[in-house]
Amino acid sequence: MRESISIVLSGEAGQGLQTVEEFLVETLTQETYVFSSKEVMSRVRGGNNSVEIRVSNQPIQALRYTIDVLFLFNDHALERLLPRLTPQTIIYGEAPFLKSVPSQYKTKEVAFLDLGKQAGNRLYENTAMFGYIAGMIGASVENAKAIITKRFNKRGEDIVTGNLKAFDLGYDLGRQDPDRPKELKPTHFSPKKALTGNDVLSMGAVAGGVNYVAAYPMSPGTTLMTLLEEKSRDFEILVEQAEDEIAALNMVLGAWYAGARALTTTSGGGFALMTEAVSLSGITETPAVIHVAQRPGPATGLPTRTEQADLNLVLYAGHGEFPRMIFAPGRLEDGVEVMSRAFYMADKYQIPVFVLSDQYWLESMSQVDALDFNPKYLESFVVETKRDYQRYAFDKSGISPRGVPGFGLGYVKVDSDEHDEAGGITESFTMRVSMQDKRLHKFDLMKKDIMEPLISGSTKHENLVLSWGSTYGVIEEALDTHPEWDLTHLHFIQVYPLPESLKDIISKAKTIQVIENNATGQFANLIQMTYGVKVNQRILKYNGEPYHIDELITKMEATHE
Amino acid sequence: MSNFEFNHDIDMAWCPGCGNFPLRNILIKALTELQLDPTQVVFSSGIGQAAKMPQYVDASYFNGLHGRGLAVASAISAVNPKLTVIAEGGDGDMYGEGGNHLIHNIRRNPHLVHIVHNNMVYGLTKGQASPTSPIGLVTPLQLDGVYNQPINPMALALAMGATFVARGFSGDQEKTKELIKAAILHNGYAIIDIFHPCVTYNKVNTFAWYKSHTFWLDEAHPKTNKEAAMKLALDEERLACGILYQVEGKAYPQRHPFYQGNLTPFYQRKRDPKDIAKLFNKPKAHS
Ligand SMILES: Cc1ncc(C[n+]2csc(CCOP(=O)(O)OP(=O)(O)O)c2C)c(N)n1
């Protein structure tokens, strides 16, 4: 039977929540199924942030609203979490932190600070807490200690020994805790790697050949740029902070034009500034890879929160008509696949390709056994030019071979005005139609490269649940625990263009339900438009949080009454 | 090797008598005299009458969006530092819509030449004020005359730390051509603001006006002296032409830690699929 416990750490930014999270997840991922995600306020210090770590005996990639075990890092860490408590929740913390807990809840005082001091330094208190939690849930001591040692090795032997001691002190107490939760160990388990969405996107970019990045910081899109900067020495990547997003995408286009594989990363607001350059990519047939990390809008919205409300923006950005592709990773491994594929498709079809993620997906940690890097995605479509090269030649293949300046004897003339085959400005109506037809014909060519959705659940295909991007894990868990709903789940990793092959399933279905993390059902609208069907039900959430499993089940149950 | 000229007639979209014609001659002469290989020369331009220049010079170009020529050029030269990259456009394009890129590319110091055709008016959109229009200039949109302070591109470039700052005039072809050559040979960002008359829309800053308001710097001008250069740049009565300022500096490829002295164009840099496997080590238990 599927079981899980949810452990929540709550405190201020800078208090070490993330360290405890990383210690725990890195330890647990070697022995069981684990998923973690944080929610933070838009400020540098203070406020209240929390991390949820869910441990299970089955694969897991979703949060739960109600909390089993809560650790408070200060005296004002509880208030925002009160609605998530149940009579079974146990709240841990130093005595003064527990004072504000309403009397109906169970509390347990643990003096983590004293444990730290006992081990030699008050700074070890977080390691003591890690030890306590590890003890409670029966994590492997060896694994935990190896991680502590690795983390502190550089800082000297004393610090390693001190932290290990703090861990032991915490562990022993946790082990003896009479209220500790039942241990959840799967019968068969091979160690896994826990990574964030940002991690896998950065790997995917490298595997797609990225060698130039221009971007302007905007949460939650910035981390990808930072991770690529960290990889820049090993993989020869030029990373440049642009003066604004307008420059960023124009630079990315200049870079592709000159022979790079370039990426920009931003969030909805920054992407809004890029839209003219998206259109430039369209008419000049210059490839571009654009990562849009969604957060709730309009405008500045909720800067550190999550939403899936920029599908329409990305789908329609840019004046005029031209082809594009949009991917939205769901599972962790999808991040590698779509990001590296994005470079390949951009190069192959000479179009802008989008990777549309969101704060929740990017910053959560989940598990993989292995990651596949498809070497095909490094293949370049650039040709060496001949003396009479014409950038926009009407080629049999339907796509004009793309040269880069300086490589070959030809000139590469690229134009944002409507142009002739040589790339010169034209106002000929016939040439306009021929060029527009050539560009739009790529929609047909792209059909053979469209990714099919992931299909799971009932094989009857009568009642469909459709979703895209980061909601994969939570919907899978809901369906897995409710086979009686008899639902078939279609999860889209490529959200545009959509595959024609699904027309049959979708048009024959009795009911179609679409689940999205936005207020209007943007993907549902796209489904209706593409397949000419009516979506019967939209399950939507737009308060800035991702879906929680318990909440989603309640919402879905309501539709089955 | 061709000489940047076409072997067929071209139809140029400029008005008869436009200052862009002599500028085109100068540009082609400068490139030819430097014996540059046209396959190694790339123009990057935005939109405007001036920005059409690359259409009429036979070499590679990226004719992008209004105002964005410099951003694109900066990336082209980063990705292939061996190319001669020229960003070219009008005063509206480069100082108005593209103003932010101007400021920040001076900081970046990419290895490229920035040529701005300064006719003090928007030509292509039919005569509105540009960022360099003088106060009082009456236009179809500024019916009572321009009331905003014009920008001073030379003083701005100097203040921002540009290492090559020059002004030319399309009426003085030989001298302006030499400026272009010097800019191409300069290591790093080189800006040349080139005065030229808009015969259709600017009836104030005419050929005669430029002739009488400009003078050329001679050998005596200490071009490595920033104060002297700034003094000249700030003099809006007598407009100095020539290289106001030029010093050696580290250009982008010498500044950015990426290069480490390796200027190999990106199209020749291949990533080995074997290296990619290094991204992910199969997980195994510590114990
Ligand atoms: C984003 C955008 N805004 C406005 C325009 C319209 N536009 C085209 S050229 C131009 C200004 C032209 O003036 P300038 O750059 O000085 O060049 P000139 O035509 O005088 O040579 C404008 C406003 C445009 N093409 N794109």
Tab-separated table of N, CA and C and ligand atoms in Angstrom, chain A residues 276, chain B residues 14 18 20 46-52 65-68 89-95 97 117-126 128 130-132 196 198, ligand 1:
chain	number	residue	atom	x	y	z
A	276	GLU	N	9.129	41.031	-29.444
A	276	GLU	CA	9.456	41.529	-30.781
A	276	GLU	C	10.576	40.677	-31.393
B	14	TRP	N	17.124	55.493	-51.100
B	14	TRP	CA	17.392	56.798	-50.491
B	14	TRP	C	16.953	57.925	-51.424
B	18	CYS	N	20.690	62.482	-50.832
B	18	CYS	CA	20.818	62.037	-49.426
B	18	CYS	C	22.282	61.834	-49.063
B	20	ASN	N	23.442	59.627	-47.360
B	20	ASN	CA	23.801	58.206	-47.285
B	20	ASN	C	24.599	57.742	-48.499
B	46	GLY	N	19.611	47.985	-37.715
B	46	GLY	CA	18.224	48.005	-37.262
B	46	GLY	C	17.336	48.460	-38.398
B	47	ILE	N	16.431	49.387	-38.106
B	47	ILE	CA	15.513	49.859	-39.140
B	47	ILE	C	15.595	51.379	-39.236
B	48	GLY	N	15.516	51.882	-40.452
B	48	GLY	CA	15.623	53.299	-40.749
B	48	GLY	C	16.265	53.414	-42.124
B	49	GLN	N	16.360	54.618	-42.639
B	49	GLN	CA	17.005	54.783	-43.943
B	49	GLN	C	18.498	54.450	-43.840
B	50	ALA	N	19.137	54.924	-42.780
B	50	ALA	CA	20.560	54.643	-42.588
B	50	ALA	C	20.800	53.153	-42.438
B	51	ALA	N	19.879	52.495	-41.744
B	51	ALA	CA	20.046	51.072	-41.447
B	51	ALA	C	19.934	50.209	-42.699
B	52	LYS	N	19.574	50.829	-43.823
B	52	LYS	CA	19.520	50.060	-45.076
B	52	LYS	C	20.904	49.903	-45.696
B	65	LEU	N	15.989	44.313	-35.835
B	65	LEU	CA	14.918	45.203	-35.386
B	65	LEU	C	15.415	46.621	-35.153
B	66	HIS	N	14.485	47.565	-35.248
B	66	HIS	CA	14.774	48.960	-34.948
B	66	HIS	C	15.404	49.071	-33.550
B	67	GLY	N	16.571	49.634	-33.488
B	67	GLY	CA	17.221	49.885	-32.198
B	67	GLY	C	18.110	48.770	-31.693
B	68	ARG	N	18.043	47.583	-32.298
B	68	ARG	CA	18.724	46.430	-31.692
B	68	ARG	C	20.002	46.007	-32.416
B	89	GLY	N	23.507	52.394	-38.268
B	89	GLY	CA	22.122	52.850	-38.305
B	89	GLY	C	22.025	54.335	-38.056
B	90	GLY	N	20.782	54.807	-37.957
B	90	GLY	CA	20.550	56.231	-37.774
B	90	GLY	C	20.577	56.648	-36.316
B	91	ASP	N	20.417	57.961	-36.101
B	91	ASP	CA	20.452	58.494	-34.741
B	91	ASP	C	19.219	58.076	-33.952
B	92	GLY	N	18.086	57.925	-34.643
B	92	GLY	CA	16.886	57.466	-33.935
B	92	GLY	C	17.065	56.028	-33.500
B	93	ASP	N	17.527	55.226	-34.418
B	93	ASP	CA	17.750	53.802	-34.213
B	93	ASP	C	18.735	53.560	-33.061
B	94	MET	N	19.878	54.211	-33.132
B	94	MET	CA	20.977	53.887	-32.226
B	94	MET	C	20.950	54.684	-30.909
B	95	TYR	N	20.458	55.924	-30.945
B	95	TYR	CA	20.470	56.727	-29.715
B	95	TYR	C	19.102	56.742	-29.036
B	97	GLU	N	15.714	54.403	-29.770
B	97	GLU	CA	15.230	53.049	-29.465
B	97	GLU	C	16.338	52.162	-28.868
B	117	HIS	N	24.650	57.262	-38.417
B	117	HIS	CA	24.376	58.343	-39.380
B	117	HIS	C	23.519	59.362	-38.649
B	118	ASN	N	24.094	60.481	-38.356
B	118	ASN	CA	23.378	61.463	-37.542
B	118	ASN	C	22.850	62.599	-38.418
B	119	ASN	N	21.554	62.461	-38.788
B	119	ASN	CA	20.936	63.547	-39.583
B	119	ASN	C	19.971	64.369	-38.735
B	120	MET	N	20.005	64.118	-37.435
B	120	MET	CA	19.242	64.897	-36.450
B	120	MET	C	17.731	64.864	-36.683
B	121	VAL	N	17.273	63.781	-37.310
B	121	VAL	CA	15.843	63.689	-37.579
B	121	VAL	C	15.513	62.227	-37.900
B	122	TYR	N	14.221	61.850	-37.742
B	122	TYR	CA	13.785	60.513	-38.167
B	122	TYR	C	13.431	60.592	-39.638
B	123	GLY	N	14.197	59.917	-40.479
B	123	GLY	CA	13.932	59.966	-41.908
B	123	GLY	C	12.797	59.044	-42.312
B	124	LEU	N	12.983	57.759	-42.100
B	124	LEU	CA	12.038	56.773	-42.636
B	124	LEU	C	10.607	56.992	-42.178
B	125	THR	N	10.426	57.469	-40.951
B	125	THR	CA	9.055	57.655	-40.456
B	125	THR	C	8.549	59.077	-40.709
B	126	LYS	N	9.288	59.793	-41.526
B	126	LYS	CA	8.841	61.064	-42.102
B	126	LYS	C	8.963	62.289	-41.207
B	128	GLN	N	9.933	63.190	-37.894
B	128	GLN	CA	9.783	63.533	-36.472
B	128	GLN	C	11.155	63.829	-35.861
B	130	SER	N	14.433	63.541	-33.602
B	130	SER	CA	15.256	62.423	-33.140
B	130	SER	C	15.928	62.848	-31.841
B	131	PRO	N	16.628	61.931	-31.168
B	131	PRO	CA	17.286	62.316	-29.907
B	131	PRO	C	18.370	63.374	-30.100
B	132	THR	N	18.805	63.600	-31.345
B	132	THR	CA	19.834	64.632	-31.554
B	132	THR	C	19.269	65.898	-32.195
B	196	HIS	N	25.264	63.983	-41.330
B	196	HIS	CA	24.947	64.051	-42.754
B	196	HIS	C	23.565	64.651	-42.912
B	198	CYS	N	19.768	65.436	-43.999
B	198	CYS	CA	18.557	64.796	-44.517
B	198	CYS	C	17.902	65.847	-45.391
C	1	LIG	C1	9.923	48.937	-32.623
C	1	LIG	C2	9.805	49.922	-33.714
C	1	LIG	N1	9.376	51.162	-33.445
C	1	LIG	C3	9.261	52.065	-34.428
C	1	LIG	C4	9.595	51.731	-35.702
C	1	LIG	C5	9.437	52.749	-36.792
C	1	LIG	N2	10.697	53.347	-37.219
C	1	LIG	C6	11.383	52.870	-38.267
C	1	LIG	S1	12.764	53.729	-38.579
C	1	LIG	C7	12.462	54.822	-37.330
C	1	LIG	C8	13.357	55.977	-37.047
C	1	LIG	C9	14.244	56.316	-38.177
C	1	LIG	O1	15.119	57.323	-37.817
C	1	LIG	P1	16.678	57.105	-37.783
C	1	LIG	O2	17.006	55.905	-37.000
C	1	LIG	O3	17.292	58.374	-37.336
C	1	LIG	O4	17.076	56.726	-39.280
C	1	LIG	P2	16.908	57.552	-40.630
C	1	LIG	O5	15.676	56.995	-41.292
C	1	LIG	O6	16.778	58.987	-40.300
C	1	LIG	O7	18.116	57.209	-41.377
C	1	LIG	C10	11.305	54.475	-36.674
C	1	LIG	C11	10.766	55.233	-35.545
C	1	LIG	C12	10.043	50.420	-35.953
C	1	LIG	N3	10.389	49.984	-37.159
C	1	LIG	N4	10.136	49.550	-34.953
